[in-house]
């Protein structure tokens, strides 16, 4: 195949590896396919905005038998690889036209982890050196990579990701019999955390990771607690979840054998996990505060913040004219922007006097009405 044909195939194959703000469904309207077959994805920029990245696999050749992966070893699928200059030339053609701001590059495991990391780093070095590209580069860290290979990737990257895949060893074994959870995953994430910690040599590089949800027998409790640990102890910038959808993996996977009353439940579960992750990362919740059902999973019917509120009636109603930002963020429907606006109004001497005023100011969050009160009204400074 020529470069364009390989790029079309490998760029399409990269959709199975998220670890960035990308959609997973074939009908997703956020990703756009370029005229040459490459997939362009929206993602959050380091400065907090949104921009487009060029995303592809370097190769779909793989020696690992990850049972959830459609390109696992032993499957009879076409195998292709791109050379460093082929990827660099394709990216720079998009950059020069102002269509993308960077690259997300992943790969199957060619021969072994360090050999593959050498290929990935080579792409970044060609871009940084030969093409003088100083923009965004996200490199995937291959499980089992040596400390030297990890550091080489950090040296040329803006972001890196090593997919944790599962929240504990037993679930991981169901996914991948050819990798060692403690050595290949936990050890690599720990090393990345050390090298990217505040004040460390590569503190400018942001580390990411991703769970495969529903392929193994993990519960949401396991996932949420592991996520909290990755944020608190490993310094992850973001944790992502990818709902496993039947038909991609090995028939031995629990997720292939599990019968679902509603096939859309897998995507609802993914959504609930993101809501719980947001509560921990943005709203100040701990993993112990996230409410689970008796089976250890999040409710599919109710979002976790509303579920927490229903289980903690003693916390409400919250006085919006007195509560701190973190207290306001416990109110269903109130997010960081709304909470900040309430506080600014209070500082300006214009408190919210009644439920009627509240409804006029925030008409989209009527669900918060039962959880708020307006009993404290500071006097306007007339002085």
mmCIF file of C-alpha atoms in Angstrom:
data_model
loop_
_atom_site.group_PDB
_atom_site.id
_atom_site.type_symbol
_atom_site.label_atom_id
_atom_site.label_comp_id
_atom_site.label_asym_id
_atom_site.label_seq_id
_atom_site.Cartn_x
_atom_site.Cartn_y
_atom_site.Cartn_z
ATOM 1 C CA UNK A 1 0.000 0.000 0.000
ATOM 2 C CA UNK A 2 1.120 3.565 -0.594
ATOM 3 C CA UNK A 3 1.406 6.097 2.224
ATOM 4 C CA UNK A 4 -2.095 7.500 1.803
ATOM 5 C CA UNK A 5 -3.714 4.052 1.851
ATOM 6 C CA UNK A 6 -1.772 3.039 4.969
ATOM 7 C CA UNK A 7 -2.625 6.351 6.615
ATOM 8 C CA UNK A 8 -6.337 5.870 5.916
ATOM 9 C CA UNK A 9 -6.244 2.408 7.488
ATOM 10 C CA UNK A 10 -4.106 3.244 10.537
ATOM 11 C CA UNK A 11 -5.799 6.576 11.232
ATOM 12 C CA UNK A 12 -9.141 4.775 11.275
ATOM 13 C CA UNK A 13 -7.708 2.057 13.549
ATOM 14 C CA UNK A 14 -6.572 4.702 16.060
ATOM 15 C CA UNK A 15 -10.180 5.386 17.091
ATOM 16 C CA UNK A 16 -9.944 2.435 19.513
ATOM 17 C CA UNK A 17 -7.331 4.305 21.553
ATOM 18 C CA UNK A 18 -8.817 7.418 23.168
ATOM 19 C CA UNK A 19 -6.874 9.021 26.046
ATOM 20 C CA UNK A 20 -7.923 12.369 24.644
ATOM 21 C CA UNK A 21 -11.273 14.143 24.324
ATOM 22 C CA UNK A 22 -12.529 12.106 21.388
ATOM 23 C CA UNK A 23 -15.804 10.404 20.524
ATOM 24 C CA UNK A 24 -15.952 6.633 20.158
ATOM 25 C CA UNK A 25 -19.137 6.046 18.206
ATOM 26 C CA UNK A 26 -19.107 5.762 14.417
ATOM 27 C CA UNK A 27 -21.786 8.467 14.192
ATOM 28 C CA UNK A 28 -19.819 10.851 16.389
ATOM 29 C CA UNK A 29 -20.018 14.321 14.872
ATOM 30 C CA UNK A 30 -16.953 15.707 16.602
ATOM 31 C CA UNK A 31 -14.260 13.937 14.624
ATOM 32 C CA UNK A 32 -13.808 14.782 10.955
ATOM 33 C CA UNK A 33 -12.124 12.743 8.267
ATOM 34 C CA UNK A 34 -9.787 14.711 6.032
ATOM 35 C CA UNK A 35 -9.792 14.367 2.247
ATOM 36 C CA UNK A 36 -6.692 12.167 2.410
ATOM 37 C CA UNK A 37 -8.345 9.767 4.859
ATOM 38 C CA UNK A 38 -6.784 10.989 8.106
ATOM 39 C CA UNK A 39 -8.970 11.452 11.177
ATOM 40 C CA UNK A 40 -8.920 14.867 12.851
ATOM 41 C CA UNK A 41 -10.104 15.032 16.464
ATOM 42 C CA UNK A 42 -11.103 17.892 18.757
ATOM 43 C CA UNK A 43 -9.438 18.033 22.157
ATOM 44 C CA UNK A 44 -8.785 20.415 25.026
ATOM 45 C CA UNK A 45 -5.590 22.407 24.585
ATOM 46 C CA UNK A 46 -3.039 22.954 27.374
ATOM 47 C CA UNK A 47 -4.333 26.550 27.602
ATOM 48 C CA UNK A 48 -7.910 25.405 28.222
ATOM 49 C CA UNK A 49 -9.390 25.981 24.761
ATOM 50 C CA UNK A 50 -10.361 23.543 22.028
ATOM 51 C CA UNK A 51 -8.406 22.630 18.932
ATOM 52 C CA UNK A 52 -7.934 19.826 16.409
ATOM 53 C CA UNK A 53 -5.292 17.098 16.437
ATOM 54 C CA UNK A 54 -4.084 14.669 13.803
ATOM 55 C CA UNK A 55 -4.412 11.120 15.173
ATOM 56 C CA UNK A 56 -3.007 7.841 13.890
ATOM 57 C CA UNK A 57 -1.318 4.558 14.776
ATOM 58 C CA UNK A 58 2.292 4.147 13.761
ATOM 59 C CA UNK A 59 1.559 0.435 13.268
ATOM 60 C CA UNK A 60 -1.177 -2.095 13.971
ATOM 61 C CA UNK A 61 1.358 -4.918 14.158
ATOM 62 C CA UNK A 62 1.188 -6.264 17.733
ATOM 63 C CA UNK A 63 2.770 -9.118 19.687
ATOM 64 C CA UNK A 64 0.366 -8.733 22.631
ATOM 65 C CA UNK A 65 -2.863 -10.654 23.076
ATOM 66 C CA UNK A 66 -5.056 -7.959 24.637
ATOM 67 C CA UNK A 67 -8.392 -9.728 24.371
ATOM 68 C CA UNK A 68 -10.451 -6.544 23.976
ATOM 69 C CA UNK A 69 -8.365 -5.233 21.041
ATOM 70 C CA UNK A 70 -9.393 -5.893 17.418
ATOM 71 C CA UNK A 71 -5.691 -5.883 16.417
ATOM 72 C CA UNK A 72 -4.464 -8.363 19.026
ATOM 73 C CA UNK A 73 -1.858 -10.975 18.110
ATOM 74 C CA UNK A 74 -3.262 -13.987 16.311
ATOM 75 C CA UNK A 75 -6.084 -12.171 14.536
ATOM 76 C CA UNK A 76 -6.155 -12.427 10.758
ATOM 77 C CA UNK A 77 -6.262 -8.725 9.863
ATOM 78 C CA UNK A 78 -4.159 -6.637 7.474
ATOM 79 C CA UNK A 79 -1.014 -5.318 9.173
ATOM 80 C CA UNK A 80 0.609 -2.050 8.167
ATOM 81 C CA UNK A 81 3.227 0.351 9.497
ATOM 82 C CA UNK A 82 4.155 3.935 8.696
ATOM 83 C CA UNK A 83 7.689 5.322 8.599
ATOM 84 C CA UNK A 84 8.594 8.358 10.688
ATOM 85 C CA UNK A 85 8.897 10.655 7.682
ATOM 86 C CA UNK A 86 5.545 9.489 6.287
ATOM 87 C CA UNK A 87 3.768 10.525 9.493
ATOM 88 C CA UNK A 88 5.753 13.765 9.783
ATOM 89 C CA UNK A 89 5.016 14.794 6.200
ATOM 90 C CA UNK A 90 1.300 14.063 6.606
ATOM 91 C CA UNK A 91 1.102 16.055 9.850
ATOM 92 C CA UNK A 92 3.008 19.047 8.485
ATOM 93 C CA UNK A 93 0.706 19.243 5.460
ATOM 94 C CA UNK A 94 -2.203 19.753 7.885
ATOM 95 C CA UNK A 95 -0.231 22.153 10.083
ATOM 96 C CA UNK A 96 0.716 24.375 7.135
ATOM 97 C CA UNK A 97 -2.951 24.608 6.156
ATOM 98 C CA UNK A 98 -3.913 25.571 9.707
ATOM 99 C CA UNK A 99 -6.136 22.518 10.122
ATOM 100 C CA UNK A 100 -4.485 20.958 13.191
ATOM 101 C CA UNK A 101 -2.307 22.051 16.081
ATOM 102 C CA UNK A 102 -0.635 18.741 16.886
ATOM 103 C CA UNK A 103 -0.262 14.972 16.779
ATOM 104 C CA UNK A 104 -1.612 12.058 18.833
ATOM 105 C CA UNK A 105 0.500 8.994 18.034
ATOM 106 C CA UNK A 106 -0.020 5.462 19.298
ATOM 107 C CA UNK A 107 0.981 2.021 18.058
ATOM 108 C CA UNK A 108 0.669 -1.686 18.403
ATOM 109 C CA UNK A 109 3.670 -3.420 19.960
ATOM 110 C CA UNK A 110 6.233 -4.171 17.240
ATOM 111 C CA UNK A 111 8.658 -6.817 18.522
ATOM 112 C CA UNK A 112 8.779 -5.400 22.083
ATOM 113 C CA UNK A 113 7.952 -2.284 24.093
ATOM 114 C CA UNK A 114 11.295 -0.490 23.808
ATOM 115 C CA UNK A 115 11.647 -1.173 20.090
ATOM 116 C CA UNK A 116 8.193 0.345 19.544
ATOM 117 C CA UNK A 117 8.962 3.327 21.776
ATOM 118 C CA UNK A 118 12.065 3.955 19.683
ATOM 119 C CA UNK A 119 9.871 4.160 16.579
ATOM 120 C CA UNK A 120 7.394 6.515 18.257
ATOM 121 C CA UNK A 121 10.131 8.782 19.590
ATOM 122 C CA UNK A 122 11.760 8.826 16.155
ATOM 123 C CA UNK A 123 8.594 10.386 14.693
ATOM 124 C CA UNK A 124 8.673 13.147 17.316
ATOM 125 C CA UNK A 125 12.403 13.731 16.777
ATOM 126 C CA UNK A 126 11.913 14.052 13.016
ATOM 127 C CA UNK A 127 9.152 16.588 13.636
ATOM 128 C CA UNK A 128 11.096 18.556 16.249
ATOM 129 C CA UNK A 129 14.396 18.477 14.334
ATOM 130 C CA UNK A 130 13.986 18.137 10.570
ATOM 131 C CA UNK A 131 10.630 19.918 10.363
ATOM 132 C CA UNK A 132 11.204 22.377 13.250
ATOM 133 C CA UNK A 133 7.735 21.594 14.604
ATOM 134 C CA UNK A 134 7.328 23.090 18.079
ATOM 135 C CA UNK A 135 3.622 22.291 18.517
ATOM 136 C CA UNK A 136 1.663 19.690 20.449
ATOM 137 C CA UNK A 137 2.758 16.021 20.439
ATOM 138 C CA UNK A 138 1.032 13.289 22.477
ATOM 139 C CA UNK A 139 2.915 9.963 22.511
ATOM 140 C CA UNK A 140 1.536 6.708 23.817
ATOM 141 C CA UNK A 141 3.807 4.954 26.318
ATOM 142 C CA UNK A 142 3.861 1.243 25.545
ATOM 143 C CA UNK A 143 3.258 -1.031 28.581
ATOM 144 C CA UNK A 144 6.526 -2.589 29.726
ATOM 145 C CA UNK A 145 8.708 0.278 28.463
ATOM 146 C CA UNK A 146 12.019 0.787 30.253
ATOM 147 C CA UNK A 147 12.743 3.912 32.288
ATOM 148 C CA UNK A 148 15.080 5.090 29.518
ATOM 149 C CA UNK A 149 12.372 4.682 26.864
ATOM 150 C CA UNK A 150 9.845 6.560 29.004
ATOM 151 C CA UNK A 151 12.273 9.432 29.548
ATOM 152 C CA UNK A 152 13.071 9.590 25.827
ATOM 153 C CA UNK A 153 9.337 9.994 25.117
ATOM 154 C CA UNK A 154 8.921 12.686 27.766
ATOM 155 C CA UNK A 155 11.817 14.638 26.296
ATOM 156 C CA UNK A 156 9.986 15.222 22.995
ATOM 157 C CA UNK A 157 6.328 15.213 24.092
ATOM 158 C CA UNK A 158 3.738 17.686 25.305
ATOM 159 C CA UNK A 159 1.577 14.898 26.728
ATOM 160 C CA UNK A 160 1.959 11.151 27.232
ATOM 161 C CA UNK A 161 -0.454 8.365 28.123
ATOM 162 C CA UNK A 162 -0.037 4.844 29.412
ATOM 163 C CA UNK A 163 -3.383 3.040 29.486
ATOM 164 C CA UNK A 164 -4.021 1.413 32.864
ATOM 165 C CA UNK A 165 -6.824 -0.637 31.213
ATOM 166 C CA UNK A 166 -8.167 -2.198 34.452
ATOM 167 C CA UNK A 167 -8.479 -1.099 38.111
ATOM 168 C CA UNK A 168 -6.820 -4.176 39.652
ATOM 169 C CA UNK A 169 -4.756 -7.224 38.791
ATOM 170 C CA UNK A 170 -7.587 -9.774 38.625
ATOM 171 C CA UNK A 171 -9.542 -7.729 36.071
ATOM 172 C CA UNK A 172 -6.358 -7.000 34.131
ATOM 173 C CA UNK A 173 -5.620 -10.721 33.787
ATOM 174 C CA UNK A 174 -8.996 -11.171 32.115
ATOM 175 C CA UNK A 175 -7.992 -8.537 29.557
ATOM 176 C CA UNK A 176 -4.367 -9.373 28.870
ATOM 177 C CA UNK A 177 -2.616 -12.653 29.712
ATOM 178 C CA UNK A 178 0.627 -11.516 28.014
ATOM 179 C CA UNK A 179 1.289 -8.425 30.171
ATOM 180 C CA UNK A 180 2.128 -8.064 33.853
ATOM 181 C CA UNK A 181 -0.067 -5.516 35.664
ATOM 182 C CA UNK A 182 2.397 -4.489 38.381
ATOM 183 C CA UNK A 183 5.490 -4.407 36.188
ATOM 184 C CA UNK A 184 4.176 -3.218 32.829
ATOM 185 C CA UNK A 185 1.360 -0.896 33.937
ATOM 186 C CA UNK A 186 1.738 0.224 37.560
ATOM 187 C CA UNK A 187 5.522 0.448 37.305
ATOM 188 C CA UNK A 188 5.334 2.571 34.157
ATOM 189 C CA UNK A 189 2.683 4.913 35.577
ATOM 190 C CA UNK A 190 4.701 5.310 38.783
ATOM 191 C CA UNK A 191 7.813 6.251 36.771
ATOM 192 C CA UNK A 192 5.872 8.749 34.660
ATOM 193 C CA UNK A 193 4.462 10.258 37.864
ATOM 194 C CA UNK A 194 7.961 10.700 39.288
ATOM 195 C CA UNK A 195 9.311 12.350 36.143
ATOM 196 C CA UNK A 196 6.319 14.690 35.612
ATOM 197 C CA UNK A 197 5.680 15.716 39.239
ATOM 198 C CA UNK A 198 5.815 19.450 40.092
ATOM 199 C CA UNK A 199 9.448 20.510 40.103
ATOM 200 C CA UNK A 200 10.622 17.332 38.342
ATOM 201 C CA UNK A 201 12.622 17.334 35.109
ATOM 202 C CA UNK A 202 9.568 16.880 32.868
ATOM 203 C CA UNK A 203 6.904 18.667 34.927
ATOM 204 C CA UNK A 204 5.759 20.498 31.759
ATOM 205 C CA UNK A 205 4.520 17.160 30.300
ATOM 206 C CA UNK A 206 0.936 16.162 31.168
ATOM 207 C CA UNK A 207 0.283 12.437 31.882
ATOM 208 C CA UNK A 208 -2.996 10.732 30.925
ATOM 209 C CA UNK A 209 -4.462 7.245 31.202
ATOM 210 C CA UNK A 210 -7.557 5.248 30.219
ATOM 211 C CA UNK A 211 -9.671 2.357 31.496
ATOM 212 C CA UNK A 212 -11.433 -0.181 29.300
ATOM 213 C CA UNK A 213 -14.889 -0.409 30.919
ATOM 214 C CA UNK A 214 -17.027 -3.531 30.813
ATOM 215 C CA UNK A 215 -14.705 -5.980 29.101
ATOM 216 C CA UNK A 216 -13.663 -7.510 32.443
ATOM 217 C CA UNK A 217 -15.545 -8.076 35.719
ATOM 218 C CA UNK A 218 -14.586 -4.827 37.449
ATOM 219 C CA UNK A 219 -17.210 -2.752 39.253
ATOM 220 C CA UNK A 220 -17.632 1.016 39.201
ATOM 221 C CA UNK A 221 -16.460 1.066 42.823
ATOM 222 C CA UNK A 222 -13.130 -0.399 41.697
ATOM 223 C CA UNK A 223 -12.866 2.092 38.844
ATOM 224 C CA UNK A 224 -13.739 5.163 40.914
ATOM 225 C CA UNK A 225 -11.344 4.274 43.727
ATOM 226 C CA UNK A 226 -8.553 3.552 41.239
ATOM 227 C CA UNK A 227 -9.261 6.865 39.498
ATOM 228 C CA UNK A 228 -9.059 8.751 42.789
ATOM 229 C CA UNK A 229 -5.716 7.094 43.505
ATOM 230 C CA UNK A 230 -4.375 7.966 40.054
ATOM 231 C CA UNK A 231 -5.208 11.623 40.672
ATOM 232 C CA UNK A 232 -4.045 11.838 44.284
ATOM 233 C CA UNK A 233 -1.001 9.554 44.294
ATOM 234 C CA UNK A 234 0.108 9.451 40.657
ATOM 235 C CA UNK A 235 -0.597 13.045 39.611
ATOM 236 C CA UNK A 236 -2.573 12.141 36.484
ATOM 237 C CA UNK A 237 -3.854 15.114 34.491
ATOM 238 C CA UNK A 238 -6.850 13.173 33.170
ATOM 239 C CA UNK A 239 -8.339 9.721 33.486
ATOM 240 C CA UNK A 240 -10.523 8.528 30.603
ATOM 241 C CA UNK A 241 -12.978 5.645 30.193
ATOM 242 C CA UNK A 242 -13.695 3.659 27.044
ATOM 243 C CA UNK A 243 -16.861 1.568 27.100
ATOM 244 C CA UNK A 244 -16.232 -1.894 25.703
ATOM 245 C CA UNK A 245 -18.689 -2.782 22.980
ATOM 246 C CA UNK A 246 -19.273 -6.418 22.155
ATOM 247 C CA UNK A 247 -17.979 -7.899 18.949
ATOM 248 C CA UNK A 248 -14.461 -6.449 19.046
ATOM 249 C CA UNK A 249 -12.814 -8.894 21.401
ATOM 250 C CA UNK A 250 -12.095 -12.495 22.225
ATOM 251 C CA UNK A 251 -15.072 -14.676 23.154
ATOM 252 C CA UNK A 252 -13.333 -15.507 26.471
ATOM 253 C CA UNK A 253 -13.892 -11.957 27.715
ATOM 254 C CA UNK A 254 -16.579 -11.582 30.388
ATOM 255 C CA UNK A 255 -17.843 -8.582 28.417
ATOM 256 C CA UNK A 256 -18.503 -10.803 25.388
ATOM 257 C CA UNK A 257 -20.529 -13.282 27.435
ATOM 258 C CA UNK A 258 -22.451 -10.771 29.546
ATOM 259 C CA UNK A 259 -26.104 -10.424 28.600
ATOM 260 C CA UNK A 260 -27.447 -6.873 28.694
ATOM 261 C CA UNK A 261 -31.123 -5.966 28.923
ATOM 262 C CA UNK A 262 -30.312 -2.708 27.140
ATOM 263 C CA UNK A 263 -27.233 -2.564 24.864
ATOM 264 C CA UNK A 264 -26.996 1.203 25.468
ATOM 265 C CA UNK A 265 -26.276 0.559 29.153
ATOM 266 C CA UNK A 266 -22.551 0.265 28.357
ATOM 267 C CA UNK A 267 -22.490 3.869 27.112
ATOM 268 C CA UNK A 268 -24.651 5.088 30.005
ATOM 269 C CA UNK A 269 -22.206 3.427 32.391
ATOM 270 C CA UNK A 270 -19.299 5.218 30.716
ATOM 271 C CA UNK A 271 -21.186 8.512 31.064
ATOM 272 C CA UNK A 272 -21.850 7.950 34.775
ATOM 273 C CA UNK A 273 -18.170 7.227 35.362
ATOM 274 C CA UNK A 274 -17.239 10.511 33.706
ATOM 275 C CA UNK A 275 -19.752 12.301 35.945
ATOM 276 C CA UNK A 276 -18.209 10.698 39.034
ATOM 277 C CA UNK A 277 -14.713 11.555 37.802
ATOM 278 C CA UNK A 278 -15.802 15.182 37.325
ATOM 279 C CA UNK A 279 -17.127 15.315 40.904
ATOM 280 C CA UNK A 280 -13.734 14.206 42.205
ATOM 281 C CA UNK A 281 -11.586 16.303 39.885
ATOM 282 C CA UNK A 282 -13.606 19.534 39.801
ATOM 283 C CA UNK A 283 -16.105 19.516 42.664
ATOM 284 C CA UNK A 284 -13.987 18.371 45.600
ATOM 285 C CA UNK A 285 -15.686 15.005 46.203
ATOM 286 C CA UNK A 286 -13.642 12.096 47.554
ATOM 287 C CA UNK A 287 -14.006 8.533 46.302
ATOM 288 C CA UNK A 288 -15.698 7.652 49.598
ATOM 289 C CA UNK A 289 -18.502 10.135 48.855
ATOM 290 C CA UNK A 290 -19.440 8.757 45.441
ATOM 291 C CA UNK A 291 -22.740 6.816 45.868
ATOM 292 C CA UNK A 292 -22.926 3.241 44.563
ATOM 293 C CA UNK A 293 -25.746 0.746 44.279
ATOM 294 C CA UNK A 294 -25.699 -2.539 46.207
ATOM 295 C CA UNK A 295 -23.955 -4.267 43.273
ATOM 296 C CA UNK A 296 -21.006 -1.855 43.516
ATOM 297 C CA UNK A 297 -21.942 0.121 40.410
ATOM 298 C CA UNK A 298 -23.201 3.633 39.812
ATOM 299 C CA UNK A 299 -26.897 4.091 39.195
ATOM 300 C CA UNK A 300 -27.790 4.101 35.512
ATOM 301 C CA UNK A 301 -31.016 5.969 36.284
ATOM 302 C CA UNK A 302 -29.620 8.858 38.360
ATOM 303 C CA UNK A 303 -26.463 10.925 38.036
ATOM 304 C CA UNK A 304 -24.052 10.502 40.986
ATOM 305 C CA UNK A 305 -24.397 14.080 42.254
ATOM 306 C CA UNK A 306 -28.181 13.854 42.520
ATOM 307 C CA UNK A 307 -27.823 10.402 44.095
ATOM 308 C CA UNK A 308 -25.438 11.851 46.703
ATOM 309 C CA UNK A 309 -27.883 14.679 47.462
ATOM 310 C CA UNK A 310 -30.771 12.246 47.978
ATOM 311 C CA UNK A 311 -28.665 10.236 50.447
ATOM 312 C CA UNK A 312 -27.545 13.317 52.388
ATOM 313 C CA UNK A 313 -30.718 15.322 53.147
ATOM 314 C CA UNK A 314 -29.098 16.786 56.278
ATOM 315 C CA UNK A 315 -26.809 18.845 54.055
ATOM 316 C CA UNK A 316 -29.699 20.767 52.488
ATOM 317 C CA UNK A 317 -31.073 23.293 51.905
ATOM 318 C CA UNK A 318 -27.902 25.318 51.246
ATOM 319 C CA UNK A 319 -28.081 29.071 51.833
ATOM 320 C CA UNK A 320 -26.839 30.461 48.522
ATOM 321 C CA UNK A 321 -26.024 33.826 50.111
ATOM 322 C CA UNK A 322 -23.722 32.318 52.722
ATOM 323 C CA UNK A 323 -22.351 29.016 51.403
ATOM 324 C CA UNK A 324 -18.764 28.612 50.223
ATOM 325 C CA UNK A 325 -18.002 27.697 46.624
ATOM 326 C CA UNK A 326 -17.441 24.041 47.580
ATOM 327 C CA UNK A 327 -20.750 23.942 49.471
ATOM 328 C CA UNK A 328 -22.543 25.386 46.446
ATOM 329 C CA UNK A 329 -20.971 22.754 44.213
ATOM 330 C CA UNK A 330 -22.789 20.069 46.220
ATOM 331 C CA UNK A 331 -26.142 21.393 44.981
ATOM 332 C CA UNK A 332 -27.516 19.372 42.016
ATOM 333 C CA UNK A 333 -27.335 21.465 38.861
ATOM 334 C CA UNK A 334 -24.828 23.986 40.212
ATOM 335 C CA UNK A 335 -21.474 23.928 38.457
ATOM 336 C CA UNK A 336 -18.277 25.986 38.830
ATOM 337 C CA UNK A 337 -19.491 28.859 36.628
ATOM 338 C CA UNK A 338 -22.813 29.191 38.482
ATOM 339 C CA UNK A 339 -21.109 28.927 41.882
ATOM 340 C CA UNK A 340 -18.621 31.644 40.950
ATOM 341 C CA UNK A 341 -21.407 33.911 39.690
ATOM 342 C CA UNK A 342 -23.315 33.525 42.976
ATOM 343 C CA UNK A 343 -20.224 34.471 44.974
ATOM 344 C CA UNK A 344 -19.507 37.478 42.745
ATOM 345 C CA UNK A 345 -23.089 38.696 43.196
ATOM 346 C CA UNK A 346 -22.704 38.348 46.954
ATOM 347 C CA UNK A 347 -19.468 40.373 46.935
ATOM 348 C CA UNK A 348 -21.166 43.037 44.814
ATOM 349 C CA UNK A 349 -23.902 43.408 47.447
ATOM 350 C CA UNK A 350 -26.646 41.939 45.259
ATOM 351 C CA UNK A 351 -27.657 38.689 46.988
ATOM 352 C CA UNK A 352 -30.367 36.415 45.622
ATOM 353 C CA UNK A 353 -33.454 37.279 47.621
ATOM 354 C CA UNK A 354 -35.936 34.555 46.694
ATOM 355 C CA UNK A 355 -36.680 31.419 44.718
ATOM 356 C CA UNK A 356 -38.289 33.661 42.089
ATOM 357 C CA UNK A 357 -35.017 35.592 41.658
ATOM 358 C CA UNK A 358 -33.107 32.316 41.566
ATOM 359 C CA UNK A 359 -35.375 30.940 38.825
ATOM 360 C CA UNK A 360 -34.989 34.112 36.758
ATOM 361 C CA UNK A 361 -31.209 34.130 37.102
ATOM 362 C CA UNK A 362 -30.681 30.406 36.566
ATOM 363 C CA UNK A 363 -33.666 29.098 34.585
ATOM 364 C CA UNK A 364 -31.794 26.020 33.351
ATOM 365 C CA UNK A 365 -31.129 24.529 36.787
ATOM 366 C CA UNK A 366 -34.636 24.123 38.190
ATOM 367 C CA UNK A 367 -33.539 20.791 39.640
ATOM 368 C CA UNK A 368 -31.624 22.748 42.262
ATOM 369 C CA UNK A 369 -34.742 24.459 43.669
ATOM 370 C CA UNK A 370 -35.468 21.928 46.466
ATOM 371 C CA UNK A 371 -31.845 22.129 47.647
ATOM 372 C CA UNK A 372 -31.413 25.900 48.176
ATOM 373 C CA UNK A 373 -32.657 28.637 50.504
ATOM 374 C CA UNK A 374 -32.193 32.415 50.770
ATOM 375 C CA UNK A 375 -32.290 33.130 54.504
ATOM 376 C CA UNK A 376 -29.152 35.273 54.824
ATOM 377 C CA UNK A 377 -29.060 38.619 53.055
ATOM 378 C CA UNK A 378 -25.979 40.792 53.645
ATOM 379 C CA UNK A 379 -26.698 44.542 53.604
ATOM 380 C CA UNK A 380 -25.674 46.554 50.554
ATOM 381 C CA UNK A 381 -22.759 48.860 51.310
ATOM 382 C CA UNK A 382 -24.174 52.384 50.963
ATOM 383 C CA UNK A 383 -21.274 54.046 52.700
#
